[in-house]
Amino acid sequence: GAVVSQHPSWVICKSGTSVKIECRSLDFQATTMFWYRQFPKQSLMLMATSNEGSKATYEQGVEKDKFLINHASLTLSTLTVTSAHPEDSSFYICSARSATGTMVEEQFFGPGTRLTVL
Amino acid sequence: GQNIDQPTEMTATEGAIVQINCTYQTSGFNGLFWYQQHAGEAPTFLSYNVLDGLEEKGRFSSFLSRSKGYSYLLLKELQMKDSASYLCAVLDSNYQLIWGAGTKLIIKP
């Protein structure tokens, strides 16, 4: 199957700093990438949908100025958590949907990034 | 509103069979997915149902009844490595995945 990578896999930062997470589709082109957040013992929560070359669509309650998303190419999307605070500590997961179909079977998940803000 | 319900936790014995249920109420329906998620890892795809009936894939089977808004994931010949959370997700009319909270499955020897 298709491979999606995320970098870094884990990060610890101080409160007030910004953290950038990269999501790459390694062997396919992804017109759409999704960013999820998952708190312990909870389900995945969709934060935003990112389409290549256009602005991301944020879910209700997600601050677009705090969570900056850039989908500059068909293989790369980045999520920047600006001025991170301890409550932003979470497991961030991206997924990518192939350009060749609309079925979510073709949505592949990255391994996730664990963010801890001190 | 949109809602997906599944049990929070289930326990089963190695070698046995377990059925994890999922009921849903969503705006539109374009398929139901089951994912497996081990602690600290991203979800991995298990199955996709869009038509009524049973889909079998090795030790795992998934069933769907659209009229009842109901699905189940059946795991046979349970192995210790099957201990994980199992997430039910529905693709709504906007082709957006709506996620259940997940069922934590504990396998005992």
PDB file of C-alpha atoms in Angstrom:
ATOM      1  CA  GLY A   1       0.000   0.000   0.000  1.00  0.00           C
ATOM      2  CA  ALA A   2       0.846   3.651  -0.180  1.00  0.00           C
ATOM      3  CA  VAL A   3       3.136   5.121   2.438  1.00  0.00           C
ATOM      4  CA  VAL A   4       2.713   8.330   4.362  1.00  0.00           C
ATOM      5  CA  SER A   5       5.484   9.603   6.587  1.00  0.00           C
ATOM      6  CA  GLN A   6       5.426  12.157   9.374  1.00  0.00           C
ATOM      7  CA  HIS A   7       8.284  14.056  10.884  1.00  0.00           C
ATOM      8  CA  PRO A   8       9.128  14.341  13.673  1.00  0.00           C
ATOM      9  CA  SER A   9       7.636  11.259  15.326  1.00  0.00           C
ATOM     10  CA  TRP A  10       7.805  12.961  18.689  1.00  0.00           C
ATOM     11  CA  VAL A  11       8.727  16.426  19.913  1.00  0.00           C
ATOM     12  CA  ILE A  12       9.046  18.133  23.269  1.00  0.00           C
ATOM     13  CA  CYS A  13       9.012  21.900  23.334  1.00  0.00           C
ATOM     14  CA  LYS A  14       8.687  24.797  25.741  1.00  0.00           C
ATOM     15  CA  SER A  15       5.472  26.716  26.130  1.00  0.00           C
ATOM     16  CA  GLY A  16       5.275  29.633  23.723  1.00  0.00           C
ATOM     17  CA  THR A  17       7.390  28.104  20.982  1.00  0.00           C
ATOM     18  CA  SER A  18       6.195  26.948  17.561  1.00  0.00           C
ATOM     19  CA  VAL A  19       6.417  23.420  16.243  1.00  0.00           C
ATOM     20  CA  LYS A  20       6.204  22.304  12.618  1.00  0.00           C
ATOM     21  CA  ILE A  21       5.054  18.804  11.675  1.00  0.00           C
ATOM     22  CA  GLU A  22       5.558  17.483   8.158  1.00  0.00           C
ATOM     23  CA  CYS A  23       3.372  14.957   6.390  1.00  0.00           C
ATOM     24  CA  ARG A  24       4.614  13.399   3.174  1.00  0.00           C
ATOM     25  CA  SER A  25       3.070  10.945   0.751  1.00  0.00           C
ATOM     26  CA  LEU A  26       6.078   8.937  -0.366  1.00  0.00           C
ATOM     27  CA  ASP A  27       4.895   7.025  -3.395  1.00  0.00           C
ATOM     28  CA  PHE A  28       1.708   8.725  -4.527  1.00  0.00           C
ATOM     29  CA  GLN A  29       0.290  12.164  -5.107  1.00  0.00           C
ATOM     30  CA  ALA A  30      -2.176  13.399  -2.553  1.00  0.00           C
ATOM     31  CA  THR A  31      -4.596  16.131  -3.557  1.00  0.00           C
ATOM     32  CA  THR A  32      -6.103  16.100  -0.094  1.00  0.00           C
ATOM     33  CA  MET A  33      -4.473  15.660   3.276  1.00  0.00           C
ATOM     34  CA  PHE A  34      -6.201  15.544   6.626  1.00  0.00           C
ATOM     35  CA  TRP A  35      -4.886  16.547  10.017  1.00  0.00           C
ATOM     36  CA  TYR A  36      -6.228  14.829  13.107  1.00  0.00           C
ATOM     37  CA  ARG A  37      -5.614  15.231  16.798  1.00  0.00           C
ATOM     38  CA  GLN A  38      -6.116  12.476  19.339  1.00  0.00           C
ATOM     39  CA  PHE A  39      -6.074  12.912  23.093  1.00  0.00           C
ATOM     40  CA  PRO A  40      -5.456   9.885  25.328  1.00  0.00           C
ATOM     41  CA  LYS A  41      -8.303   7.381  25.337  1.00  0.00           C
ATOM     42  CA  GLN A  42     -10.289   9.473  22.887  1.00  0.00           C
ATOM     43  CA  SER A  43     -11.100   9.091  19.239  1.00  0.00           C
ATOM     44  CA  LEU A  44      -9.557  10.893  16.325  1.00  0.00           C
ATOM     45  CA  MET A  45     -10.715  14.462  15.924  1.00  0.00           C
ATOM     46  CA  LEU A  46     -10.454  16.011  12.493  1.00  0.00           C
ATOM     47  CA  MET A  47      -8.773  19.401  12.721  1.00  0.00           C
ATOM     48  CA  ALA A  48      -8.604  20.453   9.102  1.00  0.00           C
ATOM     49  CA  THR A  49      -8.711  19.319   5.514  1.00  0.00           C
ATOM     50  CA  SER A  50      -5.910  20.498   3.309  1.00  0.00           C
ATOM     51  CA  ASN A  51      -6.084  20.666  -0.466  1.00  0.00           C
ATOM     52  CA  GLU A  52      -2.992  21.226  -2.548  1.00  0.00           C
ATOM     53  CA  GLY A  53      -2.633  24.829  -3.630  1.00  0.00           C
ATOM     54  CA  SER A  54      -5.550  26.190  -1.637  1.00  0.00           C
ATOM     55  CA  LYS A  55      -6.347  27.243   1.898  1.00  0.00           C
ATOM     56  CA  ALA A  56      -7.145  24.573   4.411  1.00  0.00           C
ATOM     57  CA  THR A  57     -10.668  24.053   5.674  1.00  0.00           C
ATOM     58  CA  TYR A  58     -10.762  24.038   9.461  1.00  0.00           C
ATOM     59  CA  GLU A  59     -13.272  22.241  11.633  1.00  0.00           C
ATOM     60  CA  GLN A  60     -15.378  24.199  14.045  1.00  0.00           C
ATOM     61  CA  GLY A  61     -13.471  25.108  17.163  1.00  0.00           C
ATOM     62  CA  VAL A  62     -10.026  24.780  15.595  1.00  0.00           C
ATOM     63  CA  GLU A  63      -8.129  28.077  15.499  1.00  0.00           C
ATOM     64  CA  LYS A  64      -6.678  28.563  12.044  1.00  0.00           C
ATOM     65  CA  ASP A  65      -4.218  31.182  13.287  1.00  0.00           C
ATOM     66  CA  LYS A  66      -2.869  28.773  15.854  1.00  0.00           C
ATOM     67  CA  PHE A  67      -2.705  25.706  13.665  1.00  0.00           C
ATOM     68  CA  LEU A  68      -1.194  26.825  10.381  1.00  0.00           C
ATOM     69  CA  ILE A  69      -1.493  24.391   7.530  1.00  0.00           C
ATOM     70  CA  ASN A  70       0.404  24.591   4.270  1.00  0.00           C
ATOM     71  CA  HIS A  71      -0.142  22.129   1.435  1.00  0.00           C
ATOM     72  CA  ALA A  72       2.361  23.434  -1.058  1.00  0.00           C
ATOM     73  CA  SER A  73       2.776  20.329  -3.171  1.00  0.00           C
ATOM     74  CA  LEU A  74       1.031  17.077  -3.966  1.00  0.00           C
ATOM     75  CA  THR A  75       3.325  15.199  -1.614  1.00  0.00           C
ATOM     76  CA  LEU A  76       3.793  17.545   1.336  1.00  0.00           C
ATOM     77  CA  SER A  77       1.584  19.208   3.898  1.00  0.00           C
ATOM     78  CA  THR A  78       2.801  20.895   7.062  1.00  0.00           C
ATOM     79  CA  LEU A  79       1.059  21.704  10.317  1.00  0.00           C
ATOM     80  CA  THR A  80       2.600  24.419  12.475  1.00  0.00           C
ATOM     81  CA  VAL A  81       1.419  24.720  16.044  1.00  0.00           C
ATOM     82  CA  THR A  82       2.140  28.336  16.908  1.00  0.00           C
ATOM     83  CA  SER A  83       2.761  29.534  20.453  1.00  0.00           C
ATOM     84  CA  ALA A  84       2.211  26.049  21.792  1.00  0.00           C
ATOM     85  CA  HIS A  85       0.802  25.561  25.279  1.00  0.00           C
ATOM     86  CA  PRO A  86       0.572  22.462  27.466  1.00  0.00           C
ATOM     87  CA  GLU A  87      -3.041  21.916  26.438  1.00  0.00           C
ATOM     88  CA  ASP A  88      -1.822  21.451  22.855  1.00  0.00           C
ATOM     89  CA  SER A  89       0.035  18.326  23.928  1.00  0.00           C
ATOM     90  CA  SER A  90      -1.514  15.527  21.904  1.00  0.00           C
ATOM     91  CA  PHE A  91      -0.991  12.904  19.221  1.00  0.00           C
ATOM     92  CA  TYR A  92      -1.210  14.529  15.796  1.00  0.00           C
ATOM     93  CA  ILE A  93      -1.909  12.273  12.828  1.00  0.00           C
ATOM     94  CA  CYS A  94      -2.069  13.135   9.157  1.00  0.00           C
ATOM     95  CA  SER A  95      -3.631  11.151   6.375  1.00  0.00           C
ATOM     96  CA  ALA A  96      -3.432  11.529   2.640  1.00  0.00           C
ATOM     97  CA  ARG A  97      -5.966  10.739  -0.018  1.00  0.00           C
ATOM     98  CA  SER A  98      -4.830   9.629  -3.423  1.00  0.00           C
ATOM     99  CA  ALA A  99      -5.439  11.891  -6.371  1.00  0.00           C
ATOM    100  CA  THR A 100      -6.825   8.993  -8.334  1.00  0.00           C
ATOM    101  CA  GLY A 101      -9.942   8.253  -6.330  1.00  0.00           C
ATOM    102  CA  THR A 102     -12.443   9.445  -3.796  1.00  0.00           C
ATOM    103  CA  MET A 103     -12.866   6.345  -1.681  1.00  0.00           C
ATOM    104  CA  VAL A 104     -11.373   6.666   1.739  1.00  0.00           C
ATOM    105  CA  GLU A 105      -9.838   3.263   1.277  1.00  0.00           C
ATOM    106  CA  GLU A 106      -7.279   5.336  -0.493  1.00  0.00           C
ATOM    107  CA  GLN A 107      -6.761   7.538   2.550  1.00  0.00           C
ATOM    108  CA  PHE A 108      -3.522   6.463   4.149  1.00  0.00           C
ATOM    109  CA  PHE A 109      -2.397   7.433   7.620  1.00  0.00           C
ATOM    110  CA  GLY A 110       0.974   8.644   8.736  1.00  0.00           C
ATOM    111  CA  PRO A 111       2.535   7.158  11.889  1.00  0.00           C
ATOM    112  CA  GLY A 112       1.637  10.183  13.998  1.00  0.00           C
ATOM    113  CA  THR A 113       3.581  12.812  15.926  1.00  0.00           C
ATOM    114  CA  ARG A 114       3.449  12.989  19.678  1.00  0.00           C
ATOM    115  CA  LEU A 115       3.751  16.573  20.868  1.00  0.00           C
ATOM    116  CA  THR A 116       4.507  17.382  24.480  1.00  0.00           C
ATOM    117  CA  VAL A 117       4.536  21.015  25.512  1.00  0.00           C
ATOM    118  CA  LEU A 118       6.199  21.743  28.832  1.00  0.00           C
TER     119      LEU A 118
ATOM    120  CA  GLY B   1     -26.244  15.684  14.871  1.00  0.00           C
ATOM    121  CA  GLN B   2     -23.987  12.883  13.798  1.00  0.00           C
ATOM    122  CA  ASN B   3     -23.303  10.083  16.215  1.00  0.00           C
ATOM    123  CA  ILE B   4     -21.402   6.825  16.237  1.00  0.00           C
ATOM    124  CA  ASP B   5     -21.640   4.469  19.204  1.00  0.00           C
ATOM    125  CA  GLN B   6     -19.444   1.551  20.078  1.00  0.00           C
ATOM    126  CA  PRO B   7     -18.589  -0.075  23.412  1.00  0.00           C
ATOM    127  CA  THR B   8     -15.744   1.515  25.294  1.00  0.00           C
ATOM    128  CA  GLU B   9     -13.989  -1.683  26.245  1.00  0.00           C
ATOM    129  CA  MET B  10     -14.291  -5.420  25.733  1.00  0.00           C
ATOM    130  CA  THR B  11     -12.371  -8.398  27.086  1.00  0.00           C
ATOM    131  CA  ALA B  12     -11.930 -11.748  25.372  1.00  0.00           C
ATOM    132  CA  THR B  13      -9.819 -14.861  25.665  1.00  0.00           C
ATOM    133  CA  GLU B  14      -7.014 -15.894  23.331  1.00  0.00           C
ATOM    134  CA  GLY B  15      -8.332 -18.286  20.687  1.00  0.00           C
ATOM    135  CA  ALA B  16     -11.943 -17.195  21.132  1.00  0.00           C
ATOM    136  CA  ILE B  17     -14.259 -15.054  18.967  1.00  0.00           C
ATOM    137  CA  VAL B  18     -15.352 -11.498  19.721  1.00  0.00           C
ATOM    138  CA  GLN B  19     -17.888  -9.213  18.048  1.00  0.00           C
ATOM    139  CA  ILE B  20     -17.554  -5.450  18.305  1.00  0.00           C
ATOM    140  CA  ASN B  21     -20.743  -3.558  17.484  1.00  0.00           C
ATOM    141  CA  CYS B  22     -21.126  -0.101  16.021  1.00  0.00           C
ATOM    142  CA  THR B  23     -24.317   1.892  15.507  1.00  0.00           C
ATOM    143  CA  TYR B  24     -24.429   5.157  13.635  1.00  0.00           C
ATOM    144  CA  GLN B  25     -26.611   8.130  12.806  1.00  0.00           C
ATOM    145  CA  THR B  26     -25.045  10.338  10.169  1.00  0.00           C
ATOM    146  CA  SER B  27     -26.022  12.833   7.503  1.00  0.00           C
ATOM    147  CA  GLY B  28     -25.730  10.572   4.511  1.00  0.00           C
ATOM    148  CA  PHE B  29     -23.783   7.374   4.147  1.00  0.00           C
ATOM    149  CA  ASN B  30     -21.002   6.497   1.769  1.00  0.00           C
ATOM    150  CA  GLY B  31     -19.533   3.548   3.581  1.00  0.00           C
ATOM    151  CA  LEU B  32     -18.389   2.319   6.964  1.00  0.00           C
ATOM    152  CA  PHE B  33     -14.823   1.587   7.930  1.00  0.00           C
ATOM    153  CA  TRP B  34     -13.143  -0.360  10.663  1.00  0.00           C
ATOM    154  CA  TYR B  35      -9.625   0.560  11.730  1.00  0.00           C
ATOM    155  CA  GLN B  36      -7.277  -1.029  14.212  1.00  0.00           C
ATOM    156  CA  GLN B  37      -5.142   1.232  16.367  1.00  0.00           C
ATOM    157  CA  HIS B  38      -2.427   0.036  18.707  1.00  0.00           C
ATOM    158  CA  ALA B  39      -1.469   2.354  21.529  1.00  0.00           C
ATOM    159  CA  GLY B  40       0.733   5.199  20.359  1.00  0.00           C
ATOM    160  CA  GLU B  41       0.331   4.320  16.706  1.00  0.00           C
ATOM    161  CA  ALA B  42      -1.793   5.585  13.833  1.00  0.00           C
ATOM    162  CA  PRO B  43      -4.887   3.643  12.732  1.00  0.00           C
ATOM    163  CA  THR B  44      -4.542   0.907  10.145  1.00  0.00           C
ATOM    164  CA  PHE B  45      -7.312   0.011   7.723  1.00  0.00           C
ATOM    165  CA  LEU B  46      -9.184  -3.236   8.353  1.00  0.00           C
ATOM    166  CA  SER B  47     -12.361  -3.173   6.292  1.00  0.00           C
ATOM    167  CA  TYR B  48     -14.821  -1.141   4.274  1.00  0.00           C
ATOM    168  CA  ASN B  49     -18.543  -1.903   3.832  1.00  0.00           C
ATOM    169  CA  VAL B  50     -20.896   0.081   1.640  1.00  0.00           C
ATOM    170  CA  LEU B  51     -23.464  -2.607   0.817  1.00  0.00           C
ATOM    171  CA  ASP B  52     -25.425  -4.724   3.268  1.00  0.00           C
ATOM    172  CA  GLY B  53     -23.925  -8.020   4.206  1.00  0.00           C
ATOM    173  CA  LEU B  54     -20.815  -9.684   5.482  1.00  0.00           C
ATOM    174  CA  GLU B  55     -17.303  -9.089   4.193  1.00  0.00           C
ATOM    175  CA  GLU B  56     -14.767 -11.689   5.235  1.00  0.00           C
ATOM    176  CA  LYS B  57     -11.045 -11.126   5.249  1.00  0.00           C
ATOM    177  CA  GLY B  58      -9.050 -13.818   6.977  1.00  0.00           C
ATOM    178  CA  ARG B  59      -9.708 -13.868  10.718  1.00  0.00           C
ATOM    179  CA  PHE B  60     -11.619 -10.594  10.504  1.00  0.00           C
ATOM    180  CA  SER B  61     -15.135 -10.099   9.132  1.00  0.00           C
ATOM    181  CA  SER B  62     -17.278  -6.990   8.976  1.00  0.00           C
ATOM    182  CA  PHE B  63     -21.050  -6.802   8.658  1.00  0.00           C
ATOM    183  CA  LEU B  64     -23.289  -3.923   7.650  1.00  0.00           C
ATOM    184  CA  SER B  65     -27.022  -3.259   7.833  1.00  0.00           C
ATOM    185  CA  ARG B  66     -27.766   0.172   6.403  1.00  0.00           C
ATOM    186  CA  SER B  67     -31.463   0.033   7.311  1.00  0.00           C
ATOM    187  CA  LYS B  68     -30.543  -0.496  10.950  1.00  0.00           C
ATOM    188  CA  GLY B  69     -27.543   1.826  10.992  1.00  0.00           C
ATOM    189  CA  TYR B  70     -25.528  -1.038  12.371  1.00  0.00           C
ATOM    190  CA  SER B  71     -22.243  -2.776  11.788  1.00  0.00           C
ATOM    191  CA  TYR B  72     -20.084  -5.246  13.597  1.00  0.00           C
ATOM    192  CA  LEU B  73     -16.497  -6.398  13.384  1.00  0.00           C
ATOM    193  CA  LEU B  74     -15.968 -10.083  14.094  1.00  0.00           C
ATOM    194  CA  LEU B  75     -12.546 -11.308  15.139  1.00  0.00           C
ATOM    195  CA  LYS B  76     -11.908 -15.060  15.171  1.00  0.00           C
ATOM    196  CA  GLU B  77      -9.094 -17.119  16.645  1.00  0.00           C
ATOM    197  CA  LEU B  78      -8.014 -14.209  18.772  1.00  0.00           C
ATOM    198  CA  GLN B  79      -4.326 -13.638  19.258  1.00  0.00           C
ATOM    199  CA  MET B  80      -2.590 -11.546  21.872  1.00  0.00           C
ATOM    200  CA  LYS B  81      -1.489  -9.125  19.158  1.00  0.00           C
ATOM    201  CA  ASP B  82      -5.158  -8.337  18.496  1.00  0.00           C
ATOM    202  CA  SER B  83      -5.188  -6.327  21.718  1.00  0.00           C
ATOM    203  CA  ALA B  84      -5.822  -2.827  20.393  1.00  0.00           C
ATOM    204  CA  SER B  85      -8.501  -0.217  19.931  1.00  0.00           C
ATOM    205  CA  TYR B  86     -10.944  -0.777  17.085  1.00  0.00           C
ATOM    206  CA  LEU B  87     -12.390   2.343  15.510  1.00  0.00           C
ATOM    207  CA  CYS B  88     -15.629   2.472  13.579  1.00  0.00           C
ATOM    208  CA  ALA B  89     -15.881   5.372  11.109  1.00  0.00           C
ATOM    209  CA  VAL B  90     -18.618   6.408   8.686  1.00  0.00           C
ATOM    210  CA  LEU B  91     -18.112   8.344   5.474  1.00  0.00           C
ATOM    211  CA  ASP B  92     -20.900  10.910   5.381  1.00  0.00           C
ATOM    212  CA  SER B  93     -22.565  12.655   2.446  1.00  0.00           C
ATOM    213  CA  ASN B  94     -19.649  15.098   2.207  1.00  0.00           C
ATOM    214  CA  TYR B  95     -17.161  12.237   2.058  1.00  0.00           C
ATOM    215  CA  GLN B  96     -15.953  13.192   5.515  1.00  0.00           C
ATOM    216  CA  LEU B  97     -15.013  10.491   7.989  1.00  0.00           C
ATOM    217  CA  ILE B  98     -17.004  10.570  11.214  1.00  0.00           C
ATOM    218  CA  TRP B  99     -15.180   8.620  13.907  1.00  0.00           C
ATOM    219  CA  GLY B 100     -16.471   6.580  16.796  1.00  0.00           C
ATOM    220  CA  ALA B 101     -14.632   6.780  20.104  1.00  0.00           C
ATOM    221  CA  GLY B 102     -13.144   3.337  19.631  1.00  0.00           C
ATOM    222  CA  THR B 103     -13.433   0.038  21.469  1.00  0.00           C
ATOM    223  CA  LYS B 104     -10.469  -1.083  23.503  1.00  0.00           C
ATOM    224  CA  LEU B 105     -10.132  -4.843  23.147  1.00  0.00           C
ATOM    225  CA  ILE B 106      -8.218  -6.680  25.850  1.00  0.00           C
ATOM    226  CA  ILE B 107      -7.124 -10.230  25.114  1.00  0.00           C
ATOM    227  CA  LYS B 108      -6.385 -12.503  28.029  1.00  0.00           C
ATOM    228  CA  PRO B 109      -4.383 -15.745  27.822  1.00  0.00           C
TER     229      PRO B 109
END
